[in-house]
Amino acid sequence: MNDLSDISDPDELSTISPKRLNPKGKYIYSRQKIMVINLYKDILMKSPDIKYEDLVTNLSKALGLGRETISKTIAEYRRTNTVSSPNKKRVKSSLFDKIDDLDRNGLRQKIHSFWLRPQLSEWLQSKGVILDRPFLKHELMAKVREISRNKSYVIDKIAEDAGHTVLRLPPYHCEFNPIELAWAMVKEDDIKCNAYNRHKEPITPAEKLALTLS
């Protein structure tokens, strides 16, 4: 906010050349407003009986500003005896500012609909978890995280429908797989056999396995 105490004497103002028109909607700052007030005082001093409409028209033509801008600047000066620059701080709008309360509530209910406490309890009970007392939501979520997600395969479902039991070995545990143990024994015997009998025709691991299992 600028004080107008340093405004030059209107008698010292020289002839003002025509200004280019200010773009519509563009802010004007305190420096331009001071020019408006200086010229406003000068015209009033030279023509005290001039009509307000004619005064605004003359200022608009001389400075290249709109009539509404001139009127607002003069009104601000009469009210506060000073002029100020506009506040250009822009408030960024968020997503929730662009939607109304009805849409906002609908989105919130859609996002949180599954994680309501009764639905969590029903889901846990469907997984075989016994809930012997009322649980808070964070306690239910802790139990949800404890349940491991087991993968299911279509081939397992087909085998179960046919009356077969499918057992899957854990990965990286060859000690649970008999064929892996057998292959290890066959390879070891094959290496020893080929090392001592290089002059003979070596047998393949498949042939060695057949001899071992026979």
PDB file of C-alpha atoms in Angstrom:
ATOM      1  CA  MET A   1       0.000   0.000   0.000  1.00  0.00           C
ATOM      2  CA  ASN A   2       1.564   3.272  -1.071  1.00  0.00           C
ATOM      3  CA  ASP A   3       1.187   6.697   0.521  1.00  0.00           C
ATOM      4  CA  LEU A   4       0.334   9.541  -1.857  1.00  0.00           C
ATOM      5  CA  SER A   5       2.315  12.137   0.072  1.00  0.00           C
ATOM      6  CA  ASP A   6       5.080  11.998  -2.562  1.00  0.00           C
ATOM      7  CA  ILE A   7       2.717  12.716  -5.477  1.00  0.00           C
ATOM      8  CA  SER A   8       4.117  15.564  -7.531  1.00  0.00           C
ATOM      9  CA  ASP A   9       2.414  18.935  -7.702  1.00  0.00           C
ATOM     10  CA  PRO A  10      -0.291  18.908 -10.418  1.00  0.00           C
ATOM     11  CA  ASP A  11       0.999  22.311 -11.620  1.00  0.00           C
ATOM     12  CA  GLU A  12       4.269  20.656 -12.605  1.00  0.00           C
ATOM     13  CA  LEU A  13       2.568  18.016 -14.763  1.00  0.00           C
ATOM     14  CA  SER A  14       3.394  18.324 -18.432  1.00  0.00           C
ATOM     15  CA  THR A  15       1.162  17.346 -21.308  1.00  0.00           C
ATOM     16  CA  ILE A  16       0.501  13.590 -21.160  1.00  0.00           C
ATOM     17  CA  SER A  17       0.815  11.710 -24.432  1.00  0.00           C
ATOM     18  CA  PRO A  18      -1.921   9.191 -25.325  1.00  0.00           C
ATOM     19  CA  LYS A  19      -1.340   5.774 -23.828  1.00  0.00           C
ATOM     20  CA  ARG A  20      -1.905   2.389 -25.350  1.00  0.00           C
ATOM     21  CA  LEU A  21      -5.078   0.714 -24.168  1.00  0.00           C
ATOM     22  CA  ASN A  22      -4.638  -1.534 -21.180  1.00  0.00           C
ATOM     23  CA  PRO A  23      -5.681  -5.139 -22.029  1.00  0.00           C
ATOM     24  CA  LYS A  24      -9.097  -5.994 -20.656  1.00  0.00           C
ATOM     25  CA  GLY A  25      -8.904  -7.891 -17.377  1.00  0.00           C
ATOM     26  CA  LYS A  26      -5.251  -6.982 -16.725  1.00  0.00           C
ATOM     27  CA  TYR A  27      -4.388  -5.720 -13.258  1.00  0.00           C
ATOM     28  CA  ILE A  28      -3.102  -2.185 -12.795  1.00  0.00           C
ATOM     29  CA  TYR A  29      -0.609  -1.521 -10.041  1.00  0.00           C
ATOM     30  CA  SER A  30      -0.190   1.335  -7.592  1.00  0.00           C
ATOM     31  CA  ARG A  31       2.170   3.213  -9.940  1.00  0.00           C
ATOM     32  CA  GLN A  32      -0.540   3.408 -12.612  1.00  0.00           C
ATOM     33  CA  LYS A  33      -3.160   4.276 -10.013  1.00  0.00           C
ATOM     34  CA  ILE A  34      -0.992   7.161  -8.811  1.00  0.00           C
ATOM     35  CA  MET A  35      -0.892   8.447 -12.385  1.00  0.00           C
ATOM     36  CA  VAL A  36      -4.698   8.301 -12.453  1.00  0.00           C
ATOM     37  CA  ILE A  37      -4.946  10.289  -9.212  1.00  0.00           C
ATOM     38  CA  ASN A  38      -2.358  12.862 -10.362  1.00  0.00           C
ATOM     39  CA  LEU A  39      -4.213  13.499 -13.592  1.00  0.00           C
ATOM     40  CA  TYR A  40      -7.527  13.452 -11.733  1.00  0.00           C
ATOM     41  CA  LYS A  41      -6.311  16.232  -9.424  1.00  0.00           C
ATOM     42  CA  ASP A  42      -4.889  18.204 -12.324  1.00  0.00           C
ATOM     43  CA  ILE A  43      -8.162  18.143 -14.273  1.00  0.00           C
ATOM     44  CA  LEU A  44     -10.183  19.111 -11.195  1.00  0.00           C
ATOM     45  CA  MET A  45      -7.831  21.991 -10.511  1.00  0.00           C
ATOM     46  CA  LYS A  46      -8.135  23.325 -14.051  1.00  0.00           C
ATOM     47  CA  SER A  47     -11.853  22.550 -14.483  1.00  0.00           C
ATOM     48  CA  PRO A  48     -13.571  22.458 -11.080  1.00  0.00           C
ATOM     49  CA  ASP A  49     -17.052  22.368 -12.641  1.00  0.00           C
ATOM     50  CA  ILE A  50     -16.414  19.384 -14.929  1.00  0.00           C
ATOM     51  CA  LYS A  51     -18.964  16.585 -14.735  1.00  0.00           C
ATOM     52  CA  TYR A  52     -17.840  13.310 -13.226  1.00  0.00           C
ATOM     53  CA  GLU A  53     -18.734  11.322 -16.359  1.00  0.00           C
ATOM     54  CA  ASP A  54     -16.697  13.675 -18.539  1.00  0.00           C
ATOM     55  CA  LEU A  55     -13.827  13.500 -16.056  1.00  0.00           C
ATOM     56  CA  VAL A  56     -13.754   9.698 -16.177  1.00  0.00           C
ATOM     57  CA  THR A  57     -13.944   9.766 -19.988  1.00  0.00           C
ATOM     58  CA  ASN A  58     -11.007  12.168 -20.258  1.00  0.00           C
ATOM     59  CA  LEU A  59      -8.912  10.086 -17.855  1.00  0.00           C
ATOM     60  CA  SER A  60      -9.738   6.906 -19.751  1.00  0.00           C
ATOM     61  CA  LYS A  61      -8.675   8.401 -23.089  1.00  0.00           C
ATOM     62  CA  ALA A  62      -5.516   9.962 -21.687  1.00  0.00           C
ATOM     63  CA  LEU A  63      -4.250   6.894 -19.813  1.00  0.00           C
ATOM     64  CA  GLY A  64      -5.633   4.080 -21.963  1.00  0.00           C
ATOM     65  CA  LEU A  65      -7.510   2.526 -19.039  1.00  0.00           C
ATOM     66  CA  GLY A  66     -11.127   1.433 -18.856  1.00  0.00           C
ATOM     67  CA  ARG A  67     -13.819   3.642 -17.367  1.00  0.00           C
ATOM     68  CA  GLU A  68     -14.591   1.085 -14.662  1.00  0.00           C
ATOM     69  CA  THR A  69     -10.931   0.928 -13.643  1.00  0.00           C
ATOM     70  CA  ILE A  70     -10.771   4.716 -13.443  1.00  0.00           C
ATOM     71  CA  SER A  71     -13.946   4.863 -11.333  1.00  0.00           C
ATOM     72  CA  LYS A  72     -12.730   2.171  -8.919  1.00  0.00           C
ATOM     73  CA  THR A  73      -9.354   3.894  -8.510  1.00  0.00           C
ATOM     74  CA  ILE A  74     -10.953   7.262  -7.745  1.00  0.00           C
ATOM     75  CA  ALA A  75     -13.403   5.630  -5.322  1.00  0.00           C
ATOM     76  CA  GLU A  76     -10.540   3.856  -3.535  1.00  0.00           C
ATOM     77  CA  TYR A  77      -8.619   7.124  -3.220  1.00  0.00           C
ATOM     78  CA  ARG A  78     -11.650   8.992  -1.876  1.00  0.00           C
ATOM     79  CA  ARG A  79     -12.330   6.225   0.643  1.00  0.00           C
ATOM     80  CA  THR A  80      -8.789   5.540   1.930  1.00  0.00           C
ATOM     81  CA  ASN A  81      -6.821   8.577   0.691  1.00  0.00           C
ATOM     82  CA  THR A  82      -4.354   6.144  -0.886  1.00  0.00           C
ATOM     83  CA  VAL A  83      -4.124   3.422  -3.548  1.00  0.00           C
ATOM     84  CA  SER A  84      -2.806  -0.137  -3.421  1.00  0.00           C
ATOM     85  CA  SER A  85      -1.586  -2.870  -5.736  1.00  0.00           C
ATOM     86  CA  PRO A  86      -3.821  -5.919  -6.276  1.00  0.00           C
ATOM     87  CA  ASN A  87      -3.194  -9.150  -4.424  1.00  0.00           C
ATOM     88  CA  LYS A  88      -1.967 -11.589  -7.078  1.00  0.00           C
ATOM     89  CA  LYS A  89      -1.608 -14.550  -4.747  1.00  0.00           C
ATOM     90  CA  ARG A  90      -3.432 -17.402  -6.425  1.00  0.00           C
ATOM     91  CA  VAL A  91      -5.145 -20.056  -4.365  1.00  0.00           C
ATOM     92  CA  LYS A  92      -4.693 -23.438  -6.004  1.00  0.00           C
ATOM     93  CA  SER A  93      -7.866 -25.448  -6.172  1.00  0.00           C
ATOM     94  CA  SER A  94      -7.826 -29.120  -5.272  1.00  0.00           C
ATOM     95  CA  LEU A  95      -9.895 -31.941  -6.676  1.00  0.00           C
ATOM     96  CA  PHE A  96     -12.424 -31.657  -3.842  1.00  0.00           C
ATOM     97  CA  ASP A  97     -12.967 -27.972  -4.665  1.00  0.00           C
ATOM     98  CA  LYS A  98     -14.210 -28.945  -8.128  1.00  0.00           C
ATOM     99  CA  ILE A  99     -16.893 -31.378  -6.980  1.00  0.00           C
ATOM    100  CA  ASP A 100     -19.936 -30.787  -4.828  1.00  0.00           C
ATOM    101  CA  ASP A 101     -20.750 -32.386  -1.473  1.00  0.00           C
ATOM    102  CA  LEU A 102     -22.927 -35.089  -3.015  1.00  0.00           C
ATOM    103  CA  ASP A 103     -20.168 -36.331  -5.321  1.00  0.00           C
ATOM    104  CA  ARG A 104     -17.621 -36.074  -2.502  1.00  0.00           C
ATOM    105  CA  ASN A 105     -19.713 -38.230  -0.178  1.00  0.00           C
ATOM    106  CA  GLY A 106     -20.322 -40.733  -2.962  1.00  0.00           C
ATOM    107  CA  LEU A 107     -16.593 -41.107  -3.607  1.00  0.00           C
ATOM    108  CA  ARG A 108     -15.847 -41.465   0.092  1.00  0.00           C
ATOM    109  CA  GLN A 109     -18.487 -44.175   0.565  1.00  0.00           C
ATOM    110  CA  LYS A 110     -17.278 -46.040  -2.516  1.00  0.00           C
ATOM    111  CA  ILE A 111     -13.662 -46.064  -1.379  1.00  0.00           C
ATOM    112  CA  HIS A 112     -14.361 -47.079   2.202  1.00  0.00           C
ATOM    113  CA  SER A 113     -17.355 -49.341   1.589  1.00  0.00           C
ATOM    114  CA  PHE A 114     -15.381 -52.599   1.833  1.00  0.00           C
ATOM    115  CA  TRP A 115     -13.394 -51.636   4.895  1.00  0.00           C
ATOM    116  CA  LEU A 116     -16.361 -51.217   7.193  1.00  0.00           C
ATOM    117  CA  ARG A 117     -16.033 -53.204  10.394  1.00  0.00           C
ATOM    118  CA  PRO A 118     -19.010 -55.569   9.849  1.00  0.00           C
ATOM    119  CA  GLN A 119     -17.717 -56.548   6.422  1.00  0.00           C
ATOM    120  CA  LEU A 120     -14.252 -57.186   7.819  1.00  0.00           C
ATOM    121  CA  SER A 121     -15.740 -59.494  10.438  1.00  0.00           C
ATOM    122  CA  GLU A 122     -17.731 -61.392   7.819  1.00  0.00           C
ATOM    123  CA  TRP A 123     -14.665 -61.813   5.607  1.00  0.00           C
ATOM    124  CA  LEU A 124     -12.524 -63.094   8.483  1.00  0.00           C
ATOM    125  CA  GLN A 125     -15.200 -65.573   9.560  1.00  0.00           C
ATOM    126  CA  SER A 126     -15.432 -66.855   5.983  1.00  0.00           C
ATOM    127  CA  LYS A 127     -11.705 -67.620   6.223  1.00  0.00           C
ATOM    128  CA  GLY A 128     -12.209 -69.660   9.391  1.00  0.00           C
ATOM    129  CA  VAL A 129     -11.089 -67.002  11.879  1.00  0.00           C
ATOM    130  CA  ILE A 130     -12.957 -67.212  15.189  1.00  0.00           C
ATOM    131  CA  LEU A 131     -14.025 -63.839  16.575  1.00  0.00           C
ATOM    132  CA  ASP A 132     -14.985 -64.526  20.186  1.00  0.00           C
ATOM    133  CA  ARG A 133     -15.409 -60.878  21.178  1.00  0.00           C
ATOM    134  CA  PRO A 134     -16.048 -57.480  19.590  1.00  0.00           C
ATOM    135  CA  PHE A 135     -12.928 -56.246  17.788  1.00  0.00           C
ATOM    136  CA  LEU A 136     -11.874 -52.739  16.874  1.00  0.00           C
ATOM    137  CA  LYS A 137     -11.145 -51.931  13.262  1.00  0.00           C
ATOM    138  CA  HIS A 138      -7.355 -51.866  13.674  1.00  0.00           C
ATOM    139  CA  GLU A 139      -7.512 -55.262  15.408  1.00  0.00           C
ATOM    140  CA  LEU A 140      -9.517 -56.695  12.523  1.00  0.00           C
ATOM    141  CA  MET A 141      -7.004 -55.277  10.055  1.00  0.00           C
ATOM    142  CA  ALA A 142      -4.178 -56.950  11.977  1.00  0.00           C
ATOM    143  CA  LYS A 143      -5.946 -60.305  11.638  1.00  0.00           C
ATOM    144  CA  VAL A 144      -6.482 -59.681   7.926  1.00  0.00           C
ATOM    145  CA  ARG A 145      -2.741 -59.190   7.477  1.00  0.00           C
ATOM    146  CA  GLU A 146      -2.047 -62.445   9.332  1.00  0.00           C
ATOM    147  CA  ILE A 147      -3.973 -64.495   6.788  1.00  0.00           C
ATOM    148  CA  SER A 148      -1.657 -65.675   4.020  1.00  0.00           C
ATOM    149  CA  ARG A 149      -2.909 -65.537   0.485  1.00  0.00           C
ATOM    150  CA  ASN A 150      -2.808 -69.031  -1.008  1.00  0.00           C
ATOM    151  CA  LYS A 151      -2.711 -69.277  -4.773  1.00  0.00           C
ATOM    152  CA  SER A 152      -5.212 -71.558  -6.419  1.00  0.00           C
ATOM    153  CA  TYR A 153      -4.815 -73.148  -9.836  1.00  0.00           C
ATOM    154  CA  VAL A 154      -7.428 -74.361 -12.282  1.00  0.00           C
ATOM    155  CA  ILE A 155      -5.638 -77.707 -12.706  1.00  0.00           C
ATOM    156  CA  ASP A 156      -5.890 -78.300  -8.942  1.00  0.00           C
ATOM    157  CA  LYS A 157      -9.625 -77.690  -9.060  1.00  0.00           C
ATOM    158  CA  ILE A 158     -10.008 -80.134 -11.951  1.00  0.00           C
ATOM    159  CA  ALA A 159      -7.988 -82.776 -10.076  1.00  0.00           C
ATOM    160  CA  GLU A 160     -10.052 -82.327  -6.913  1.00  0.00           C
ATOM    161  CA  ASP A 161     -13.297 -82.651  -8.876  1.00  0.00           C
ATOM    162  CA  ALA A 162     -11.952 -85.946 -10.264  1.00  0.00           C
ATOM    163  CA  GLY A 163     -11.301 -87.253  -6.735  1.00  0.00           C
ATOM    164  CA  HIS A 164      -7.542 -86.690  -6.619  1.00  0.00           C
ATOM    165  CA  THR A 165      -5.607 -85.023  -3.842  1.00  0.00           C
ATOM    166  CA  VAL A 166      -3.030 -82.505  -5.016  1.00  0.00           C
ATOM    167  CA  LEU A 167       0.064 -82.001  -2.883  1.00  0.00           C
ATOM    168  CA  ARG A 168       2.471 -79.244  -3.795  1.00  0.00           C
ATOM    169  CA  LEU A 169       6.048 -79.220  -2.609  1.00  0.00           C
ATOM    170  CA  PRO A 170       7.495 -75.973  -1.285  1.00  0.00           C
ATOM    171  CA  PRO A 171      10.037 -74.352  -3.608  1.00  0.00           C
ATOM    172  CA  TYR A 172      13.776 -74.831  -3.061  1.00  0.00           C
ATOM    173  CA  HIS A 173      13.304 -77.976  -0.925  1.00  0.00           C
ATOM    174  CA  CYS A 174      14.542 -80.834  -3.081  1.00  0.00           C
ATOM    175  CA  GLU A 175      14.762 -83.112  -0.029  1.00  0.00           C
ATOM    176  CA  PHE A 176      10.978 -83.454  -0.221  1.00  0.00           C
ATOM    177  CA  ASN A 177      11.116 -84.594  -3.848  1.00  0.00           C
ATOM    178  CA  PRO A 178      12.190 -88.252  -4.242  1.00  0.00           C
ATOM    179  CA  ILE A 179      13.057 -87.894  -7.909  1.00  0.00           C
ATOM    180  CA  GLU A 180      15.530 -85.136  -7.097  1.00  0.00           C
ATOM    181  CA  LEU A 181      17.252 -87.356  -4.535  1.00  0.00           C
ATOM    182  CA  ALA A 182      17.344 -90.246  -7.000  1.00  0.00           C
ATOM    183  CA  TRP A 183      18.813 -88.057  -9.724  1.00  0.00           C
ATOM    184  CA  ALA A 184      21.525 -86.859  -7.325  1.00  0.00           C
ATOM    185  CA  MET A 185      22.514 -90.463  -6.535  1.00  0.00           C
ATOM    186  CA  VAL A 186      22.504 -91.442 -10.213  1.00  0.00           C
ATOM    187  CA  LYS A 187      24.672 -88.495 -11.204  1.00  0.00           C
ATOM    188  CA  GLU A 188      27.153 -89.233  -8.443  1.00  0.00           C
ATOM    189  CA  ASP A 189      27.418 -92.924  -9.408  1.00  0.00           C
ATOM    190  CA  ASP A 190      27.647 -92.018 -13.082  1.00  0.00           C
ATOM    191  CA  ILE A 191      30.580 -89.682 -12.472  1.00  0.00           C
ATOM    192  CA  LYS A 192      32.430 -92.360 -10.514  1.00  0.00           C
ATOM    193  CA  CYS A 193      31.671 -95.039 -13.100  1.00  0.00           C
ATOM    194  CA  ASN A 194      32.832 -92.922 -16.032  1.00  0.00           C
ATOM    195  CA  ALA A 195      35.974 -91.859 -14.171  1.00  0.00           C
ATOM    196  CA  TYR A 196      37.127 -95.474 -13.651  1.00  0.00           C
ATOM    197  CA  ASN A 197      35.870 -96.879 -16.925  1.00  0.00           C
ATOM    198  CA  ARG A 198      36.839 -94.290 -19.508  1.00  0.00           C
ATOM    199  CA  HIS A 199      37.825 -97.033 -21.967  1.00  0.00           C
ATOM    200  CA  LYS A 200      34.275 -98.389 -21.909  1.00  0.00           C
ATOM    201  CA  GLU A 201      31.165 -96.853 -23.408  1.00  0.00           C
ATOM    202  CA  PRO A 202      29.658 -94.587 -20.694  1.00  0.00           C
ATOM    203  CA  ILE A 203      26.017 -95.091 -19.840  1.00  0.00           C
ATOM    204  CA  THR A 204      23.544 -92.271 -19.812  1.00  0.00           C
ATOM    205  CA  PRO A 205      21.932 -91.004 -16.581  1.00  0.00           C
ATOM    206  CA  ALA A 206      18.573 -92.361 -17.739  1.00  0.00           C
ATOM    207  CA  GLU A 207      20.022 -95.850 -18.153  1.00  0.00           C
ATOM    208  CA  LYS A 208      21.709 -95.577 -14.777  1.00  0.00           C
ATOM    209  CA  LEU A 209      18.421 -94.520 -13.175  1.00  0.00           C
ATOM    210  CA  ALA A 210      16.649 -97.479 -14.755  1.00  0.00           C
ATOM    211  CA  LEU A 211      19.272 -99.845 -13.367  1.00  0.00           C
ATOM    212  CA  THR A 212      19.046 -98.246  -9.929  1.00  0.00           C
ATOM    213  CA  LEU A 213      15.263 -98.466  -9.738  1.00  0.00           C
ATOM    214  CA  SER A 214      15.088-102.011 -11.106  1.00  0.00           C
TER     215      SER A 214
END
